[in-house]
Short mmCIF file of C-alpha atoms in Angstrom, two decimals:
data_model
loop_
_atom_site.label_atom_id
_atom_site.label_comp_id
_atom_site.label_asym_id
_atom_site.label_seq_id
_atom_site.Cartn_x
_atom_site.Cartn_y
_atom_site.Cartn_z
CA UNK A 1 61.48 -16.14 2.91
CA UNK A 2 60.85 -14.08 5.79
CA UNK A 3 57.53 -11.81 6.19
CA UNK A 4 58.36 -8.26 7.88
CA UNK A 5 55.27 -6.36 8.95
CA UNK A 6 55.69 -2.66 9.94
CA UNK A 7 52.84 -0.84 11.48
CA UNK A 8 51.96 2.58 13.03
CA UNK A 9 48.98 2.72 14.80
CA UNK A 10 47.83 5.93 16.94
CA UNK A 11 45.36 5.50 19.99
CA UNK A 12 43.40 7.99 21.68
CA UNK A 13 43.62 7.87 25.63
CA UNK A 14 43.71 4.22 26.41
CA UNK A 15 45.44 1.81 28.79
CA UNK A 16 46.12 -1.10 26.82
CA UNK A 17 48.72 -3.17 28.71
CA UNK A 18 49.10 -2.24 32.42
CA UNK A 19 51.97 -3.04 34.70
CA UNK A 20 51.45 -4.62 38.18
CA UNK A 21 50.73 -1.26 39.72
CA UNK A 22 47.85 -0.61 36.78
CA UNK A 23 49.98 1.88 34.78
CA UNK A 24 50.21 1.78 31.40
CA UNK A 25 53.38 -0.23 30.29
CA UNK A 26 56.48 2.18 29.50
CA UNK A 27 60.37 1.57 28.81
CA UNK A 28 63.23 3.78 27.81
CA UNK A 29 64.59 4.02 24.12
CA UNK A 30 66.77 6.14 22.96
CA UNK A 31 67.02 7.55 26.19
CA UNK A 32 63.47 9.38 26.03
CA UNK A 33 61.07 7.28 27.95
CA UNK A 34 58.19 5.58 26.06
CA UNK A 35 54.51 4.05 25.90
CA UNK A 36 55.24 0.64 25.29
CA UNK A 37 52.42 -2.92 24.56
CA UNK A 38 54.17 -6.16 25.20
CA UNK A 39 54.39 -8.75 22.63
CA UNK A 40 52.65 -11.35 24.85
CA UNK A 41 49.58 -8.72 24.65
CA UNK A 42 49.70 -8.39 21.26
CA UNK A 43 49.94 -12.44 20.57
CA UNK A 44 47.22 -13.23 22.83
CA UNK A 45 45.01 -10.68 21.20
CA UNK A 46 45.84 -12.14 17.83
CA UNK A 47 44.97 -15.26 18.74
CA UNK A 48 41.91 -13.96 20.35
CA UNK A 49 40.55 -12.65 17.22
CA UNK A 50 41.59 -15.39 15.26
CA UNK A 51 39.55 -17.66 16.81
CA UNK A 52 36.56 -15.39 17.45
CA UNK A 53 36.03 -14.29 14.10
CA UNK A 54 36.83 -18.03 12.97
CA UNK A 55 39.39 -17.66 10.81
CA UNK A 56 40.68 -21.16 11.45
CA UNK A 57 38.61 -24.12 12.49
CA UNK A 58 38.54 -24.81 16.23
CA UNK A 59 40.50 -28.03 15.33
CA UNK A 60 43.63 -26.31 13.73
CA UNK A 61 43.60 -24.09 17.03
CA UNK A 62 45.22 -24.55 20.45
CA UNK A 63 44.55 -23.68 24.28
CA UNK A 64 47.23 -22.64 26.72
CA UNK A 65 46.42 -23.93 30.10
CA UNK A 66 47.25 -25.17 33.28
CA UNK A 67 43.62 -27.21 33.99
CA UNK A 68 43.69 -29.94 31.27
CA UNK A 69 43.17 -32.67 33.77
CA UNK A 70 40.47 -31.11 34.51
CA UNK A 71 39.06 -30.77 31.05
CA UNK A 72 40.12 -34.33 30.32
CA UNK A 73 38.05 -35.71 33.48
CA UNK A 74 34.90 -34.08 32.12
CA UNK A 75 35.30 -35.58 28.45
CA UNK A 76 36.23 -39.10 29.62
CA UNK A 77 32.60 -38.69 31.49
CA UNK A 78 30.79 -37.57 28.66
CA UNK A 79 32.56 -40.69 26.65
CA UNK A 80 31.23 -42.88 28.81
CA UNK A 81 34.00 -43.66 31.67
CA UNK A 82 32.51 -44.32 35.23
CA UNK A 83 33.01 -40.80 36.89
CA UNK A 84 35.07 -42.37 39.70
CA UNK A 85 38.03 -43.10 37.72
CA UNK A 86 38.10 -40.75 35.07
CA UNK A 87 40.30 -38.25 37.28
CA UNK A 88 43.16 -41.38 37.44
CA UNK A 89 42.81 -41.74 33.71
CA UNK A 90 43.34 -37.96 33.55
CA UNK A 91 46.06 -37.51 35.43
CA UNK A 92 47.63 -40.60 33.85
CA UNK A 93 47.52 -39.03 30.37
CA UNK A 94 48.70 -35.76 31.28
CA UNK A 95 51.60 -37.05 33.81
CA UNK A 96 52.32 -38.97 30.25
CA UNK A 97 53.56 -35.89 28.82
CA UNK A 98 56.28 -35.57 31.62
CA UNK A 99 54.42 -32.25 33.55
CA UNK A 100 53.73 -32.16 36.91
CA UNK A 101 50.23 -32.26 38.62
CA UNK A 102 49.48 -30.66 41.72
CA UNK A 103 46.74 -31.72 44.44
CA UNK A 104 44.81 -28.93 43.23
CA UNK A 105 45.09 -30.61 39.83
CA UNK A 106 46.91 -27.74 38.08
CA UNK A 107 49.98 -29.05 35.96
CA UNK A 108 53.43 -27.21 36.95
CA UNK A 109 53.54 -24.86 33.93
CA UNK A 110 50.81 -23.65 31.16
CA UNK A 111 50.49 -26.29 28.36
CA UNK A 112 49.83 -25.56 24.80
CA UNK A 113 47.91 -28.51 23.12
CA UNK A 114 45.85 -28.26 20.32
CA UNK A 115 42.17 -29.30 19.89
CA UNK A 116 43.30 -32.18 17.51
CA UNK A 117 45.91 -33.37 19.86
CA UNK A 118 43.41 -33.28 22.66
CA UNK A 119 40.76 -35.07 20.37
CA UNK A 120 43.33 -38.15 19.75
CA UNK A 121 44.11 -38.27 23.34
CA UNK A 122 40.73 -38.83 24.46
CA UNK A 123 40.52 -41.34 21.20
CA UNK A 124 43.25 -43.48 22.94
CA UNK A 125 41.41 -43.63 26.30
CA UNK A 126 38.31 -45.07 24.14
CA UNK A 127 40.43 -47.37 22.13
CA UNK A 128 41.99 -48.67 25.70
CA UNK A 129 39.00 -48.62 27.78
CA UNK A 130 39.55 -52.21 29.46
CA UNK A 131 43.39 -51.31 30.29
CA UNK A 132 42.38 -47.72 31.52
CA UNK A 133 39.75 -49.03 33.71
CA UNK A 134 41.55 -52.00 35.26
CA UNK A 135 44.31 -49.52 36.05
CA UNK A 136 42.20 -46.53 37.69
CA UNK A 137 40.36 -49.54 39.43
CA UNK A 138 43.79 -50.39 41.29
CA UNK A 139 44.11 -46.98 42.07
CA UNK A 140 41.02 -46.88 43.63
CA UNK A 141 41.34 -49.79 45.44
CA UNK A 142 44.88 -48.72 46.74
CA UNK A 143 43.55 -45.52 48.05
CA UNK A 144 40.90 -47.07 50.23
CA UNK A 145 43.59 -49.68 51.14
CA UNK A 146 45.86 -46.78 52.79
CA UNK A 147 45.47 -45.63 56.01
CA UNK A 148 44.55 -42.25 56.99
CA UNK A 149 48.11 -40.41 58.13
CA UNK A 150 47.79 -39.60 62.10
CA UNK A 151 48.48 -35.91 62.63
CA UNK A 152 51.76 -35.71 64.55
CA UNK A 153 51.61 -34.46 67.83
CA UNK A 154 53.17 -30.71 68.45
CA UNK A 155 55.97 -30.98 70.55
CA UNK A 156 56.07 -30.11 74.10
CA UNK A 157 56.25 -26.22 74.71
CA UNK A 158 55.59 -25.31 71.16
CA UNK A 159 52.12 -25.89 70.88
CA UNK A 160 50.69 -22.53 70.55
CA UNK A 161 50.49 -20.29 67.45
CA UNK A 162 53.36 -17.93 66.95
CA UNK A 163 52.41 -14.74 67.83
CA UNK A 164 54.30 -12.57 65.68
CA UNK A 165 53.68 -11.61 62.43
CA UNK A 166 57.10 -12.70 61.32
CA UNK A 167 56.64 -15.89 63.43
CA UNK A 168 53.38 -16.74 61.57
CA UNK A 169 54.86 -15.71 58.61
CA UNK A 170 57.82 -18.34 58.91
CA UNK A 171 55.38 -21.21 59.82
CA UNK A 172 53.22 -20.73 56.51
CA UNK A 173 56.63 -20.87 54.47
CA UNK A 174 57.15 -24.22 56.39
CA UNK A 175 53.78 -25.82 55.55
CA UNK A 176 53.72 -24.33 52.20
CA UNK A 177 57.34 -26.31 51.74
CA UNK A 178 56.25 -29.51 53.42
CA UNK A 179 53.26 -29.65 51.01
CA UNK A 180 55.15 -29.22 47.96
CA UNK A 181 57.58 -31.94 49.15
CA UNK A 182 54.73 -33.72 49.87
CA UNK A 183 53.18 -33.20 46.35
CA UNK A 184 56.34 -34.41 44.69
CA UNK A 185 56.32 -38.01 47.08
CA UNK A 186 52.87 -38.46 45.87
CA UNK A 187 53.81 -37.90 42.32
CA UNK A 188 56.77 -40.11 42.60
CA UNK A 189 54.73 -42.68 44.40
CA UNK A 190 53.87 -45.77 42.29
CA UNK A 191 51.09 -47.98 42.47
CA UNK A 192 52.15 -51.61 41.94
CA UNK A 193 50.20 -53.09 38.91
CA UNK A 194 50.48 -56.74 37.72
CA UNK A 195 53.28 -57.02 35.11
CA UNK A 196 51.06 -57.40 31.70
CA UNK A 197 48.86 -54.16 32.95
CA UNK A 198 52.06 -52.07 33.45
CA UNK A 199 53.24 -53.30 30.24
CA UNK A 200 49.94 -52.20 28.46
CA UNK A 201 50.08 -48.81 30.59
CA UNK A 202 53.48 -48.05 29.66
CA UNK A 203 53.00 -48.79 26.02
CA UNK A 204 49.78 -46.07 26.26
CA UNK A 205 51.86 -43.60 27.91
CA UNK A 206 53.81 -43.33 24.50
CA UNK A 207 51.16 -43.10 22.07
CA UNK A 208 50.01 -40.20 24.64
CA UNK A 209 53.30 -38.66 23.73
CA UNK A 210 52.60 -39.33 20.13
CA UNK A 211 49.26 -38.25 19.93
CA UNK A 212 51.12 -34.50 19.96
CA UNK A 213 51.91 -34.49 16.27
CA UNK A 214 51.56 -30.82 15.78
CA UNK A 215 50.01 -31.42 12.34
CA UNK A 216 46.99 -29.42 12.30
CA UNK A 217 48.04 -26.92 15.10
CA UNK A 218 48.01 -23.71 13.38
CA UNK A 219 48.25 -21.25 16.38
CA UNK A 220 51.41 -23.47 18.06
CA UNK A 221 52.96 -23.39 14.54
CA UNK A 222 52.91 -19.55 14.49
CA UNK A 223 53.73 -18.87 18.02
CA UNK A 224 55.63 -22.45 19.39
CA UNK A 225 55.92 -24.71 22.35
CA UNK A 226 58.04 -25.63 25.00
CA UNK A 227 57.65 -28.80 26.98
CA UNK A 228 60.18 -28.78 29.47
CA UNK A 229 60.73 -32.44 30.04
CA UNK A 230 59.76 -33.72 26.33
CA UNK A 231 61.77 -31.36 24.36
CA UNK A 232 61.27 -33.51 21.13
CA UNK A 233 57.59 -31.77 21.18
CA UNK A 234 58.62 -28.66 21.16
CA UNK A 235 58.31 -26.29 18.14
CA UNK A 236 60.48 -23.27 17.20
CA UNK A 237 57.93 -20.37 16.65
CA UNK A 238 57.42 -19.11 12.95
CA UNK A 239 56.76 -15.70 14.06
CA UNK A 240 58.83 -13.10 16.32
CA UNK A 241 56.52 -10.13 17.57
CA UNK A 242 58.42 -7.02 19.09
CA UNK A 243 56.99 -5.02 21.60
CA UNK A 244 55.20 -2.10 20.62
CA UNK A 245 56.67 1.08 21.35
CA UNK A 246 55.63 4.86 21.08
CA UNK A 247 57.33 6.77 18.07
CA UNK A 248 57.36 10.06 20.70
CA UNK A 249 57.90 10.74 24.39
CA UNK A 250 55.67 9.76 26.72
CA UNK A 251 56.98 11.44 30.05
CA UNK A 252 54.25 10.04 32.33
CA UNK A 253 50.73 8.31 32.48
CA UNK A 254 47.97 10.66 33.10
CA UNK A 255 45.03 10.19 35.65
CA UNK A 256 41.27 9.86 35.31
CA UNK A 257 39.91 10.58 38.64
CA UNK A 258 36.32 9.46 38.31
CA UNK A 259 33.30 8.94 40.50
CA UNK A 260 30.40 6.86 40.47
CA UNK A 261 27.16 8.22 41.30
CA UNK A 262 24.75 6.23 43.94
CA UNK A 263 21.59 5.46 41.74
CA UNK A 264 19.55 4.83 45.24
CA UNK A 265 20.65 7.95 47.02
CA UNK A 266 17.72 9.92 48.61
CA UNK A 267 16.63 13.43 47.57
CA UNK A 268 19.31 16.01 49.20
CA UNK A 269 22.29 13.03 49.88
CA UNK A 270 25.69 14.20 49.04
CA UNK A 271 28.52 12.84 48.18
CA UNK A 272 29.49 9.76 45.44
CA UNK A 273 29.07 6.12 45.83
CA UNK A 274 32.38 5.51 44.67
CA UNK A 275 35.91 7.63 43.57
CA UNK A 276 38.84 6.06 41.95
CA UNK A 277 41.74 6.70 39.56
CA UNK A 278 42.67 5.19 36.30
CA UNK A 279 45.97 5.45 34.63
CA UNK A 280 45.70 6.67 30.95
CA UNK A 281 48.31 7.71 27.99
CA UNK A 282 47.65 8.47 24.30
CA UNK A 283 50.25 7.14 21.95
CA UNK A 284 51.31 6.31 18.14
CA UNK A 285 53.23 2.82 18.61
CA UNK A 286 55.58 1.06 16.01
CA UNK A 287 54.76 -2.47 15.90
CA UNK A 288 57.27 -4.91 14.34
CA UNK A 289 56.37 -8.54 13.33
CA UNK A 290 57.87 -11.46 11.22
CA UNK A 291 56.87 -14.71 10.06
CA UNK A 292 59.34 -17.24 8.36
CA UNK A 293 57.84 -18.94 5.71
CA UNK A 294 60.39 -22.35 6.20
CA UNK A 295 59.65 -22.43 10.07
CA UNK A 296 55.76 -22.28 9.18
CA UNK A 297 55.30 -23.96 6.19
CA UNK A 298 58.35 -27.06 5.66
CA UNK A 299 59.45 -27.43 9.65
CA UNK A 300 56.08 -26.49 11.50
CA UNK A 301 53.29 -27.67 9.17
CA UNK A 302 54.90 -30.73 7.40
CA UNK A 303 54.51 -28.75 3.96
CA UNK A 304 50.74 -28.87 4.42
CA UNK A 305 50.30 -25.87 1.98
CA UNK A 306 46.74 -25.06 2.39
CA UNK A 307 47.07 -24.92 6.08
CA UNK A 308 50.04 -23.00 5.66
CA UNK A 309 48.30 -20.18 3.36
CA UNK A 310 45.21 -20.17 5.61
CA UNK A 311 47.49 -19.74 8.49
CA UNK A 312 49.33 -17.06 7.16
CA UNK A 313 46.61 -14.87 5.79
CA UNK A 314 44.72 -15.40 9.00
CA UNK A 315 47.52 -14.17 11.56
CA UNK A 316 48.58 -11.35 9.06
CA UNK A 317 45.00 -10.28 9.21
CA UNK A 318 45.11 -10.69 12.76
CA UNK A 319 48.26 -8.80 13.47
CA UNK A 320 46.99 -6.05 11.84
CA UNK A 321 43.54 -5.43 13.25
CA UNK A 322 43.83 -7.12 16.62
CA UNK A 323 43.60 -4.64 19.52
CA UNK A 324 45.04 -5.75 22.95
CA UNK A 325 41.32 -5.55 25.16
CA UNK A 326 43.00 -3.79 28.19
CA UNK A 327 40.29 -1.14 30.06
CA UNK A 328 38.61 -0.92 26.21
CA UNK A 329 35.38 -1.18 28.32
CA UNK A 330 36.56 2.29 30.02
CA UNK A 331 38.31 3.65 27.18
CA UNK A 332 37.34 2.29 23.78
CA UNK A 333 40.01 3.09 21.69
CA UNK A 334 40.32 0.07 18.85
CA UNK A 335 41.98 2.21 16.20
CA UNK A 336 43.22 0.88 13.66
CA UNK A 337 46.78 1.28 12.34
CA UNK A 338 47.69 4.21 9.97
CA UNK A 339 49.84 2.18 7.77
CA UNK A 340 50.92 -1.38 7.11
CA UNK A 341 54.15 -1.63 5.37
CA UNK A 342 55.07 -5.17 4.21
CA UNK A 343 58.85 -6.57 3.42
CA UNK A 344 59.15 -9.61 1.82
CA UNK A 345 63.00 -10.89 2.63
CA UNK A 346 64.90 -13.35 1.63
CA UNK A 347 68.12 -12.05 3.79
CA UNK A 348 68.16 -11.25 7.34
CA UNK A 349 65.61 -9.54 9.29
CA UNK A 350 65.69 -6.04 9.57
CA UNK A 351 63.22 -3.96 12.09
CA UNK A 352 62.98 -0.08 11.86
CA UNK A 353 62.42 0.49 15.28
CA UNK A 354 65.48 2.70 15.17
CA UNK A 355 63.48 5.30 13.14
CA UNK A 356 62.31 6.29 16.28
CA UNK A 357 65.44 5.98 18.64
CA UNK A 358 65.18 10.03 18.35
CA UNK A 359 61.30 10.93 19.22
CA UNK A 360 59.16 12.68 17.09
CA UNK A 361 59.62 16.25 17.97
CA UNK A 362 57.40 18.95 18.21
CA UNK A 363 58.37 20.45 15.27
CA UNK A 364 57.56 17.47 13.16
CA UNK A 365 54.67 17.16 15.02
CA UNK A 366 53.43 20.59 14.40
CA UNK A 367 54.08 19.98 10.58
CA UNK A 368 53.02 16.96 9.66
CA UNK A 369 51.33 15.39 12.51
CA UNK A 370 52.58 12.57 14.94
CA UNK A 371 50.84 9.71 12.43
CA UNK A 372 52.35 11.60 9.40
CA UNK A 373 55.84 12.54 11.19
CA UNK A 374 55.88 8.71 12.20
CA UNK A 375 54.72 7.40 8.65
CA UNK A 376 57.82 9.85 6.86
CA UNK A 377 60.16 8.78 9.52
CA UNK A 378 59.79 5.03 9.09
CA UNK A 379 59.87 5.15 5.04
CA UNK A 380 63.00 7.26 5.09
CA UNK A 381 64.72 4.68 8.01
CA UNK A 382 63.83 2.32 5.40
CA UNK A 383 65.37 4.06 2.33
CA UNK A 384 68.39 4.85 4.41
CA UNK A 385 68.69 1.00 5.12
CA UNK A 386 68.05 -0.32 1.69
CA UNK A 387 70.34 2.12 0.20
CA UNK A 388 73.08 1.17 3.16
CA UNK A 389 72.62 -2.53 2.36
CA UNK A 390 71.38 -2.74 -1.00
CA UNK A 391 70.60 -6.44 -1.90
CA UNK A 392 72.43 -7.74 1.18
CA UNK A 393 69.07 -6.70 2.82
CA UNK A 394 67.39 -9.51 0.87
CA UNK A 395 64.36 -6.93 -0.05
CA UNK A 396 62.25 -9.17 -2.47
CA UNK A 397 58.86 -7.13 -2.41
CA UNK A 398 57.83 -3.94 -0.63
CA UNK A 399 54.11 -3.37 -0.27
CA UNK A 400 52.16 -0.59 1.86
CA UNK A 401 48.31 0.21 3.01
CA UNK A 402 47.79 3.29 4.35
CA UNK A 403 44.96 5.73 4.94
CA UNK A 404 47.91 8.95 4.39
CA UNK A 405 48.82 8.86 0.95
CA UNK A 406 50.11 12.38 1.13
CA UNK A 407 53.08 11.02 3.02
CA UNK A 408 54.39 8.79 0.64
CA UNK A 409 57.01 10.81 -1.44
CA UNK A 410 59.83 8.34 0.30
CA UNK A 411 58.13 5.36 -0.61
CA UNK A 412 58.04 6.28 -4.59
CA UNK A 413 61.99 7.21 -3.89
CA UNK A 414 62.64 3.67 -3.14
CA UNK A 415 62.35 3.03 -6.65
CA UNK A 416 65.73 4.77 -7.39
CA UNK A 417 67.57 2.21 -5.92
CA UNK A 418 69.10 -0.33 -8.55
CA UNK A 419 68.17 -3.56 -6.41
CA UNK A 420 64.65 -2.07 -5.53
CA UNK A 421 63.33 -0.97 -8.87
CA UNK A 422 61.39 -3.78 -9.89
CA UNK A 423 60.26 -4.60 -6.53
CA UNK A 424 58.54 -1.79 -5.54
CA UNK A 425 54.95 -1.55 -5.94
CA UNK A 426 54.34 1.71 -7.95
CA UNK A 427 52.98 2.75 -11.56
CA UNK A 428 53.91 5.99 -13.41
CA UNK A 429 51.34 8.89 -13.92
CA UNK A 430 51.34 12.09 -15.75
CA UNK A 431 52.11 14.91 -14.19
CA UNK A 432 50.23 18.07 -14.03
CA UNK A 433 52.71 20.67 -14.27
CA UNK A 434 55.04 19.53 -17.35
CA UNK A 435 53.37 17.15 -19.08
CA UNK A 436 55.59 14.30 -17.91
CA UNK A 437 55.33 11.29 -15.98
CA UNK A 438 56.08 10.79 -12.20
CA UNK A 439 55.92 7.56 -9.95
CA UNK A 440 53.16 7.27 -7.54
CA UNK A 441 53.13 4.34 -4.87
CA UNK A 442 50.54 1.47 -5.63
CA UNK A 443 48.16 1.82 -2.04
CA UNK A 444 46.49 -1.54 -1.23
CA UNK A 445 43.61 -2.02 0.71
CA UNK A 446 44.10 -4.12 3.80
CA UNK A 447 42.28 -7.24 2.16
CA UNK A 448 44.12 -6.69 -1.09
CA UNK A 449 47.54 -6.34 0.89
CA UNK A 450 46.83 -9.95 2.69
CA UNK A 451 45.80 -11.49 -0.43
CA UNK A 452 49.11 -10.24 -2.41
CA UNK A 453 51.35 -11.16 0.28
CA UNK A 454 50.01 -15.08 0.42
CA UNK A 455 50.06 -15.31 -3.34
CA UNK A 456 53.84 -13.88 -3.38
CA UNK A 457 54.62 -16.44 -0.35
CA UNK A 458 53.08 -19.34 -1.80
CA UNK A 459 53.60 -18.99 -5.59
CA UNK A 460 54.42 -22.51 -6.49
CA UNK A 461 53.45 -24.83 -3.71
CA UNK A 462 50.55 -27.22 -4.84
CA UNK A 463 47.53 -27.88 -2.44
CA UNK A 464 47.63 -31.20 -0.99
CA UNK A 465 45.26 -33.98 -2.72
CA UNK A 466 42.29 -35.14 -1.08
CA UNK A 467 42.36 -38.64 -0.20
CA UNK A 468 40.72 -40.69 -3.48
CA UNK A 469 41.18 -37.96 -5.45
CA UNK A 470 41.99 -38.30 -9.12
#
């Protein structure tokens, strides 16, 4: 089963996600310019939301960083290892994951490691302290024994610093290339260890790799992980997140020209302390994300039903409520969504982005506003696709939460479709005019909606038994 989230969210002036020039991100869709928020910004906001609000424990979450060598070094010192030896042990642990480490102690790319995986690596170091101590001491001794390299003498007639900018740049580029080559040579350099010690270290490196078991890594299960040189530890993400796009045309960003006043100015002193410009826009976004139950529960979390339920509930809430932090101190625009539509499908995934292939028109805005028009467009698109594809679309349940109920007429009409009449949340109410009955959509609050989704996705799977439980 797949869980689809279709969200409409309108923002006052803001700059949630900017490009390299500081402008709000944009794109062309339907050949019209639109405001855009990248999926990376949305996923980052969701991860932070889950962590900051304690929706999952720290042991179930992860960190993405290039600084794990430094982090392991600090933790090893705390665990009682000699400070001089810790960098060598940490280096070994990180290199065991087949990722290169630069002279600045940064990994070649961002590693996504869970807290429980990091804890297991530290525990392995403690359990094999004597082996690692001997390994690190061998490296310290080899380093002290190595003779310092003498600086090469400049070639005759080439001892001066290049004068032109182009020549200077070329020299820097050459230096960078040489540094990179030196780093690679250093990575490849092997310290000759006694045979027995080398055998123990090789075995320990395998155990470091096995520590990456992912059994408790909720956010890695949700967003996936790729280790380029250790593919057996990769995970396919259970979720897909689309770039949010505006439902209407946003032709260009606006500029906020600002001045900052000098507080210590003397009486009569003219002029501002600082002036500048900040770009912003205002847009109603269509956001789409989906989650695969099979990938999350069965493949990534080893059928741990309890953790899968809490992970699903936590990230559904985060996908709905989290807002990117870009320029929030300047614009303070944490506007909640106006509509959250959930579709549970057994069939193929189905974005409703084409509801806005033609942007919301001025006529629509004047009649229903941007948000109201967007809700009507979205529900009409859902109705059209369900009518066209019927059971092929695989919709098993349709649930909605909104603060704009006056625009839900099309939602109730979905019950006219034979394959959806028992899968739509609606009820019959007495009509005021002729005394007959008419359909009314059941609108959930967001907490009710999330709980309903979790209950529908995990109706029968038993909770895992605690060890020793009868």
